[in-house]
Coordinates of C-alpha atoms in Angstrom, one line a residue:
X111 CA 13.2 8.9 10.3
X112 CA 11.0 9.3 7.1
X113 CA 7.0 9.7 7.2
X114 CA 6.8 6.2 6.2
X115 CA 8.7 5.2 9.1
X116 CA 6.7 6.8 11.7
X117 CA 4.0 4.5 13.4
X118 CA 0.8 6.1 12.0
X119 CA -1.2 9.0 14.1
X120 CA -5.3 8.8 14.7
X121 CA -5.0 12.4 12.5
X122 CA -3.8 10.4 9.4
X123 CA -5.4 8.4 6.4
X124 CA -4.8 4.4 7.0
X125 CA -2.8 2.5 4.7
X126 CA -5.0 0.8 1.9
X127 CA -6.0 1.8 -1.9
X128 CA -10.1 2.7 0.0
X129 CA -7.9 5.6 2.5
X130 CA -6.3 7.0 -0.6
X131 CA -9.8 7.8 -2.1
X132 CA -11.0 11.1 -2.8
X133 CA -13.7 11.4 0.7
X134 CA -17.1 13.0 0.2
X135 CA -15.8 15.8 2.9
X136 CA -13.3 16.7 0.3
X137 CA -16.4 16.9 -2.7
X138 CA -18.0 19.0 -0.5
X139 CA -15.3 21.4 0.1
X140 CA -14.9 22.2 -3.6
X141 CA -18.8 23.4 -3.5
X142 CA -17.4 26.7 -2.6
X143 CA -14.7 26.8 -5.2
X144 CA -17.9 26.4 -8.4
X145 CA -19.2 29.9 -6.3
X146 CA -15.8 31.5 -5.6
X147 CA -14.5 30.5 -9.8
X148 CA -17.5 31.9 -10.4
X149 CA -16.9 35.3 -8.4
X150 CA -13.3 36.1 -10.1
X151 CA -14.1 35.4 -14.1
X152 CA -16.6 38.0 -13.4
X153 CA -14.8 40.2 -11.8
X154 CA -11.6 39.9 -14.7
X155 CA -15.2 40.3 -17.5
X156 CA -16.0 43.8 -15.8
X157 CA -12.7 44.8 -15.1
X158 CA -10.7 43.8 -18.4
X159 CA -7.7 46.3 -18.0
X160 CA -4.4 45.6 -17.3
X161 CA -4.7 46.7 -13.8
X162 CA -7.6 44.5 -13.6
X163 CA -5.8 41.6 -14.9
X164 CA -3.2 41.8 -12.6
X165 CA -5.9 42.0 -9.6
X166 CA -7.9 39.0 -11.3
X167 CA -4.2 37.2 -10.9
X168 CA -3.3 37.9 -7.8
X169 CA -7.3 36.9 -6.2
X170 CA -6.9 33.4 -8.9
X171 CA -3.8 32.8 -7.2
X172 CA -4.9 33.4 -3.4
X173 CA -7.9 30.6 -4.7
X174 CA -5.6 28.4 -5.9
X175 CA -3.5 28.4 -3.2
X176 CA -6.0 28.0 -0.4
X177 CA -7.3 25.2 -2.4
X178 CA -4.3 23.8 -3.0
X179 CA -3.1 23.5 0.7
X180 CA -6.4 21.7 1.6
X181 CA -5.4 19.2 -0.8
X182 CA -2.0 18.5 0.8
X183 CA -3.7 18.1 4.2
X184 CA -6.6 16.4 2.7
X185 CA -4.0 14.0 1.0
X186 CA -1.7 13.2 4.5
X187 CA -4.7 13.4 7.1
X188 CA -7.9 12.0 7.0
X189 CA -11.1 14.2 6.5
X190 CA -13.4 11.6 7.8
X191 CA -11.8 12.3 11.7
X192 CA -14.5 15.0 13.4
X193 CA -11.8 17.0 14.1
X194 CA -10.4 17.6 11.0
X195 CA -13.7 17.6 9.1
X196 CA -14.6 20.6 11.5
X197 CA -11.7 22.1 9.8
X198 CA -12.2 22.2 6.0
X199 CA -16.3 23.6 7.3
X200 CA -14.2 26.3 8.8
X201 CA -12.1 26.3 5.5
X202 CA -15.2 26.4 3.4
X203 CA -17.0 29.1 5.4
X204 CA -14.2 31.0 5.1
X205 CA -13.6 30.2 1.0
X206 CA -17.0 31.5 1.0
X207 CA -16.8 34.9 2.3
X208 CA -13.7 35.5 0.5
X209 CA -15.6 34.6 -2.5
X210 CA -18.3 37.2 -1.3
X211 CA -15.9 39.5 -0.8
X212 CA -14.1 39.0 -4.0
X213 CA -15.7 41.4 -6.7
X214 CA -14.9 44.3 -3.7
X215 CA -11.6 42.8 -2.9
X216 CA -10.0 45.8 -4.0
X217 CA -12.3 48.2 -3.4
X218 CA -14.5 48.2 0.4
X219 CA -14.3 44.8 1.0
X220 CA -10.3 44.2 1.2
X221 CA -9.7 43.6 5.2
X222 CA -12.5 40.8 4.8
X223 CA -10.9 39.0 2.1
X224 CA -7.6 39.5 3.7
X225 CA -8.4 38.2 7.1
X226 CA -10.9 35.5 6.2
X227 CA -8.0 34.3 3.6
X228 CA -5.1 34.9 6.1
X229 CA -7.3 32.9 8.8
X230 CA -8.1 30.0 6.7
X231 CA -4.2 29.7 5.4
X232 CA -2.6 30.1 9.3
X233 CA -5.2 28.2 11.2
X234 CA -5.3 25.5 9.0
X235 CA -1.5 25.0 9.5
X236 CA -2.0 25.7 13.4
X237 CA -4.2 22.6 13.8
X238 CA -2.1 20.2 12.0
X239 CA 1.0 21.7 14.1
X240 CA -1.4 21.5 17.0
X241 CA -2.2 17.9 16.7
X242 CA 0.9 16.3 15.9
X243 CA 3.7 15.5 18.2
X244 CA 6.9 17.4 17.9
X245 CA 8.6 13.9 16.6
X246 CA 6.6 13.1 14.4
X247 CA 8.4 13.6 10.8
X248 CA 5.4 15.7 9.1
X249 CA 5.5 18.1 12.3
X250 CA 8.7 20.1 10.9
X251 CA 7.5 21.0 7.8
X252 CA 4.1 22.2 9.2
X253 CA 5.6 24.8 11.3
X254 CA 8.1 25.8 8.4
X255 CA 4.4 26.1 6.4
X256 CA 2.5 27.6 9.3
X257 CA 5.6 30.2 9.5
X258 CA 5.4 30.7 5.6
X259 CA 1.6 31.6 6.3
X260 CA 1.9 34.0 8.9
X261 CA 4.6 35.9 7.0
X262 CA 2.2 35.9 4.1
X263 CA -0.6 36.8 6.4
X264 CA 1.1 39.6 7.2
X265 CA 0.9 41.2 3.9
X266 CA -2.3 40.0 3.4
X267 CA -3.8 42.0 6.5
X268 CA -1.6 44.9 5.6
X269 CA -2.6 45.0 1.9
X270 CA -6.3 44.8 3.6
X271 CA -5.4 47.7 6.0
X272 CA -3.8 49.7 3.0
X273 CA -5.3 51.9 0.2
X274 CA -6.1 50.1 -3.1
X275 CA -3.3 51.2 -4.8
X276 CA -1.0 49.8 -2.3
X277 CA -3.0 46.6 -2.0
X278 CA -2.0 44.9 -5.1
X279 CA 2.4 45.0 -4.2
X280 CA 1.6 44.5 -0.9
X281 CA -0.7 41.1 -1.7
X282 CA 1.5 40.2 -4.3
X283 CA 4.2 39.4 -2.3
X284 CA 1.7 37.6 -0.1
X285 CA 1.0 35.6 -2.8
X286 CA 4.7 35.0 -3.6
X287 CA 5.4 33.7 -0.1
X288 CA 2.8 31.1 -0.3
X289 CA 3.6 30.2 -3.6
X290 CA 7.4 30.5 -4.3
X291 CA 8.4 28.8 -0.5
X292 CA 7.7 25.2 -1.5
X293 CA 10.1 25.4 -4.3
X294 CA 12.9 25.6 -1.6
X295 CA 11.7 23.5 1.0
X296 CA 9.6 26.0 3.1
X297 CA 13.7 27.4 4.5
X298 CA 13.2 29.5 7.9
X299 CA 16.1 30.6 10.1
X300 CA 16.6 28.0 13.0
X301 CA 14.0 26.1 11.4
X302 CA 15.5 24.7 8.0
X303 CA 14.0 23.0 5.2
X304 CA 11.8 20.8 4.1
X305 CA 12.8 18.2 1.7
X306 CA 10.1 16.3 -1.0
X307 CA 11.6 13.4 -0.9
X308 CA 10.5 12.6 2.3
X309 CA 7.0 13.3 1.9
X310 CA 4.9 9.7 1.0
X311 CA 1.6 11.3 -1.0
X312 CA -0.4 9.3 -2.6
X313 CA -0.3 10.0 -7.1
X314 CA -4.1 9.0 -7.2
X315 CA -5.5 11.4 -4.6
X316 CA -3.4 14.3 -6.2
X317 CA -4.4 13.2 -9.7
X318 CA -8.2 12.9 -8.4
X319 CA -8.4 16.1 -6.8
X320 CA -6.9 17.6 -9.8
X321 CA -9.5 16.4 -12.1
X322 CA -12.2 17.7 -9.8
X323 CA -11.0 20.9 -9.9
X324 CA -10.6 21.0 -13.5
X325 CA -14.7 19.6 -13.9
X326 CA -15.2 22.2 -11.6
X327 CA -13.6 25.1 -13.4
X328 CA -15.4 23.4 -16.9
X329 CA -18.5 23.8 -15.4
X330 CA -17.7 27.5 -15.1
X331 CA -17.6 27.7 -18.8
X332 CA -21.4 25.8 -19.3
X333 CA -22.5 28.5 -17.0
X334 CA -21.5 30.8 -18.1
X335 CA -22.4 29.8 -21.8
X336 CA -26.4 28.8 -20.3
X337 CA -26.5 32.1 -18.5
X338 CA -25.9 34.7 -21.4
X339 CA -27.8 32.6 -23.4
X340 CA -30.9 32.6 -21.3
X341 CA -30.5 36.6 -20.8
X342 CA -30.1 36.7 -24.9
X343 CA -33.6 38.9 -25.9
X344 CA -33.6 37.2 -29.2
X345 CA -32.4 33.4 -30.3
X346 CA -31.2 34.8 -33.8
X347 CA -28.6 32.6 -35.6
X348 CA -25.8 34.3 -34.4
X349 CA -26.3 33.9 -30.7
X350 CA -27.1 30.0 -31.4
X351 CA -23.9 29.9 -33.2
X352 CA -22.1 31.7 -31.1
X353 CA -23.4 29.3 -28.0
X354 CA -22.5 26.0 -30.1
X355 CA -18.8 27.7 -30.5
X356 CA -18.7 28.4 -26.7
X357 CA -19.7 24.8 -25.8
X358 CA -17.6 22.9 -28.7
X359 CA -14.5 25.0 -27.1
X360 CA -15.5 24.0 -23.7
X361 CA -15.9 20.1 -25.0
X362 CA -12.6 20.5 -26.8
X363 CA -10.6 21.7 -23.2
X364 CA -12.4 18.2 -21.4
X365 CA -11.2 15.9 -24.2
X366 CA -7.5 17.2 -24.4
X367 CA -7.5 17.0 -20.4
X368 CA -9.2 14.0 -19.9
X369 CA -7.2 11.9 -22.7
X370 CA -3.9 12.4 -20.7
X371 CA -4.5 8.8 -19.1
X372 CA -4.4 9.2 -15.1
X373 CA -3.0 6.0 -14.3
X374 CA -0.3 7.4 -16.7
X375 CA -0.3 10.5 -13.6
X376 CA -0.7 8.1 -10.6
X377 CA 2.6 6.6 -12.5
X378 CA 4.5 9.5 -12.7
X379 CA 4.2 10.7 -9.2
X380 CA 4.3 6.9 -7.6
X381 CA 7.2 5.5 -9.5
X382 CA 9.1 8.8 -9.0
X383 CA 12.5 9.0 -6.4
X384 CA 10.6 12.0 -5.1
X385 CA 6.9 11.7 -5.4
X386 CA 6.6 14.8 -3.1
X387 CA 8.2 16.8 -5.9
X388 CA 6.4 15.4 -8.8
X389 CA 2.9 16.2 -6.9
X390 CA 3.7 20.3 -6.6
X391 CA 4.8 19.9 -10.1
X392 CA 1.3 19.1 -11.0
X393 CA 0.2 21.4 -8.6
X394 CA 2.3 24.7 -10.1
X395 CA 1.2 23.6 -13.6
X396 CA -2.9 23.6 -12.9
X397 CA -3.0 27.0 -11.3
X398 CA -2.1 27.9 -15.4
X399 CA -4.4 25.4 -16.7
X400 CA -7.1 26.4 -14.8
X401 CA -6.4 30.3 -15.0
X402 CA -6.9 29.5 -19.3
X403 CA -10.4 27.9 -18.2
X404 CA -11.3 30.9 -16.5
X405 CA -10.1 33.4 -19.1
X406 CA -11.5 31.4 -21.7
X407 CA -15.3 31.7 -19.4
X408 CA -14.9 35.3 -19.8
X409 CA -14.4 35.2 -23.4
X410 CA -17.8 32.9 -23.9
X411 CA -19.5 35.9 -21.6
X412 CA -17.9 38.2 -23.8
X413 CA -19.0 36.5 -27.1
X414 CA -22.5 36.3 -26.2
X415 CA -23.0 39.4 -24.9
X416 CA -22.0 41.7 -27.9
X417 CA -21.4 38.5 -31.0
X418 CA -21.8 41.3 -33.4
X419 CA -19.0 43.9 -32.2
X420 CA -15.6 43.8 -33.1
X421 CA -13.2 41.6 -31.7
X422 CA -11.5 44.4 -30.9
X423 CA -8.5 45.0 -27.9
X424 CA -9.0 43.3 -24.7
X425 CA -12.3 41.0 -26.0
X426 CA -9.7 39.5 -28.7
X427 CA -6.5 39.1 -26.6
X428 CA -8.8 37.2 -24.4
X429 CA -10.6 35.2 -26.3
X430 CA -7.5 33.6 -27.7
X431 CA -5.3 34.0 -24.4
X432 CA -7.4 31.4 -22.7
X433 CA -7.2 28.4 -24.8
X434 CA -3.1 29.3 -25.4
X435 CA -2.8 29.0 -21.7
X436 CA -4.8 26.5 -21.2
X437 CA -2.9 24.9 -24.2
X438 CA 0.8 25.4 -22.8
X439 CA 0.2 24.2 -19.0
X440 CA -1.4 20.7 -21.0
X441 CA 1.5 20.4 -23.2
X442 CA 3.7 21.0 -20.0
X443 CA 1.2 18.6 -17.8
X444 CA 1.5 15.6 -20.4
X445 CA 5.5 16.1 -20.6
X446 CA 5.4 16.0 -16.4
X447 CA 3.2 13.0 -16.4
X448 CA 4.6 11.0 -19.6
X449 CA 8.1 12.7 -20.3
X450 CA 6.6 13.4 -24.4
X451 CA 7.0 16.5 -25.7
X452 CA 3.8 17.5 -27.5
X453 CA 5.3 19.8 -29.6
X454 CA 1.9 20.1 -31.6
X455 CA 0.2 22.0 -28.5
X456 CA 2.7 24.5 -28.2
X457 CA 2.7 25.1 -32.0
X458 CA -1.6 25.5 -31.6
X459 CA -1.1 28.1 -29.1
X460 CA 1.2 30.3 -31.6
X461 CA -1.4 29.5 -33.8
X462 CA -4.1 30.4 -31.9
X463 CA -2.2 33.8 -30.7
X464 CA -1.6 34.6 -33.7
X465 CA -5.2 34.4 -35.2
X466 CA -6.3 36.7 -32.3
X467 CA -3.9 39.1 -33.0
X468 CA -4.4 39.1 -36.8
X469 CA -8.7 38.6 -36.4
X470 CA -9.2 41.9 -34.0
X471 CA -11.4 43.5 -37.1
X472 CA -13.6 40.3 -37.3
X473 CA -16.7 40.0 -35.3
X474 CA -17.2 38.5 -31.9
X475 CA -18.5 35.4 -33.5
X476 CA -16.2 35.3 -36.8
X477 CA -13.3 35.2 -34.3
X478 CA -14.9 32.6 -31.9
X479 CA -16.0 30.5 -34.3
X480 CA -11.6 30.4 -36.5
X481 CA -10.6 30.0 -32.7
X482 CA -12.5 27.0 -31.5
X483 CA -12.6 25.0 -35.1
X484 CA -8.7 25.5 -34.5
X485 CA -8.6 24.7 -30.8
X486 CA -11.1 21.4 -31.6
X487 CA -8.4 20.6 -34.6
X488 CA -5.5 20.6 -32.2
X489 CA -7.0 18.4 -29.2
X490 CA -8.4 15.7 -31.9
X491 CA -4.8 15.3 -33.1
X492 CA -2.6 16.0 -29.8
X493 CA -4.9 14.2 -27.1
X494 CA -2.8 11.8 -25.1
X495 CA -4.7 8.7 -27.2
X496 CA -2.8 9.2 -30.1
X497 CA -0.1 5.9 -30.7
X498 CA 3.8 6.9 -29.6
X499 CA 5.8 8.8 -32.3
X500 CA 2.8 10.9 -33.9
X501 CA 3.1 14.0 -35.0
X502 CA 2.2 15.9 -31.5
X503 CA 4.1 13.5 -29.3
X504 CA 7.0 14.6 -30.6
X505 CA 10.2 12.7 -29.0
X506 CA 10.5 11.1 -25.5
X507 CA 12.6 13.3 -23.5

């Protein structure tokens, strides 16, 4: 028996295009994702090493992920029911301390974020296997997922218990068990697998909650832009202009997301043989997306701090890392949702690397400003608006 043959339990959303909205619970929940965003671009801004990076990647991802398994239950269960809404305010209590925790995750403050993240990931997946009846089809692959979780738990709490330098392998794999286990159907000895093509989502709510996410990560950027400019002693030229090229570059990422039609999304994952699959799709492909947002807040920060410096090392890699990230996972979104190769994207981002690398003697705003009159060029002529056959379409695959 599939999930859409099982009579429907009080836990789940009702049939009808309202129960497939995205719920004001679910609005509210990503509150604590604009302060926990927040909390890692600043940490990868005072931390931009490599060893940094890779802590910034491995805190991004534990975000994303706990995020990410809201939206699945969010998507099958119903956040209006009192028991489930007293779940995500757990959720979000707990987002919110790991958020706290965040700049220190590494440092003092690693057994909080690991237990408050391993406590929200676990006893989210307890209640749903709590509440459902062993027959009922979704009840499998919740305990395969709660199983997944306290495997990953267990890293996380050891990585908390462990000294800093141990913390990052050790949380890593945590990541990895979270992250890697849906792409073979959550397998567990004696338990099995789960398979996608028995999961019934619904394309709108994913493509919904995506967007969201993405406004909310956006808004990062206009912070972050607003901040440094208010702290800015002086309004010369140079810090106008380099705040007009931080919020062109942040216009430019909205219009090259937003142009990818969603009902063209809702399409891809509702007329698909296995929606299940299509949705994780889009799901692996905005952790990237997102990730270039973030990098790209940092580089704003960056720019207005210091607009006369050198572009030099890290401050350049990241300035033109974010919007070739953020770049690639669009160009790989649109081909997921429309099957077009946008082959002008993926040339941008060489373009746009290779201005970075070639620009490091510039100053902060020299560089800002031939990265974001490129990035604007690129999503004017590759948004999704453009008529079949032009040049960044490229050919239907």
């Amino acid at each position: 028996m599939t999930e859409q043959d099982a009579p429907l339990h009080p836990l789940m959303r009702q049939p009808g295009a309202d129960n497939a909205r995205v719920m004001n619970e679910e609005l509210f929940f990503d509150l604590v994702y604009v302060f926990l965003v927040t909390q890692i671009s600043h940490g990868l801004l005072h931390h931009l090493t490599p060893t940094g990076g890779v802590q910034t990647l491995i805190l991004w991802f534990a975000a994303w992920l706990g995020w990410q398994y809201t939206g699945w239950v969010t998507n099958w269960f119903d956040p209006r029911v009192p028991a489930l809404r007293g779940v995500l305010f757990v959720t979000m209590a707990l987002a919110l301390v790991c958020g706290a925790a965040a700049p220190e995750a590494f440092g003092p403050r690693g057994l909080a974020f690991a237990l408050c993240y391993a406590g929200m990931q676990v006893g989210r997946s307890a209640f749903i296997v709590c509440s459902l009846p062993a027959s009922h089809p979704l009840a499998p692959n919740y305990r395969r997922i709660l199983g997944w979780g306290i495997v990953a738990a267990c890293f996380w709490v050891a990585g908390g218990l462990a000294s800093p330098q141990a913390r990052i392998p050790l949380w890593a794999v945590g990541v990895a068990c979270e992250y890697v286990s849906p792409m073979f159907g959550f397998w567990l000895p004696g338990l099995g697998r789960s398979h996608t093509s028995d999961w019934t989502i619904s394309g709108s709510h994913i493509v919904e909650r995506c967007q969201l996410f993405v406004i909310v990560a956006l808004g990062e950027t206009i912070m972050a832009s607003g901040l440094s400019l208010a702290e800015s002693a002086r309004w010369s030229v140079i810090e106008l202009g380099g705040f007009a090229a931080s919020f062109l570059c942040t216009l430019a990422m909205w219009w090259l997301y937003f142009q990818t039609s969603s009902e063209e999304a809702e399409h891809a994952i509702s007329a698909s043989p296995d929606p299940g699959r299509m949705g994780a799709y889009f799901h692996y492909l905005h952790v990237v997306l997102i990730g270039g947002i973030i990098v790209t807040a940092v580089a704003m920060d960056l720019l207005l701090e210091n607009p006369l410096e050198e572009a030099r090392g890290a401050p350049a890699l990241v300035m033109a890392l974010g919007p070739v990230l953020y770049l690639l996972a669009s160009a790989a979104y649109r081909w997921v949702a429309t099957r077009r190769v946008m082959a002008g994207q993926v040339a941008g981002a060489g373009l746009l690397l290779a201005a970075g690398l070639a620009g490091q003697a510039l100053p902060m705003w020299v560089l800002a400003w031939c990265e974001t009159v490129l990035f604007v060029i690129i999503s004017l002529f590759c948004s999704g608006r453009m008529p079949r056959g032009g040049a960044c379409m490229g050919k239907r695959a």
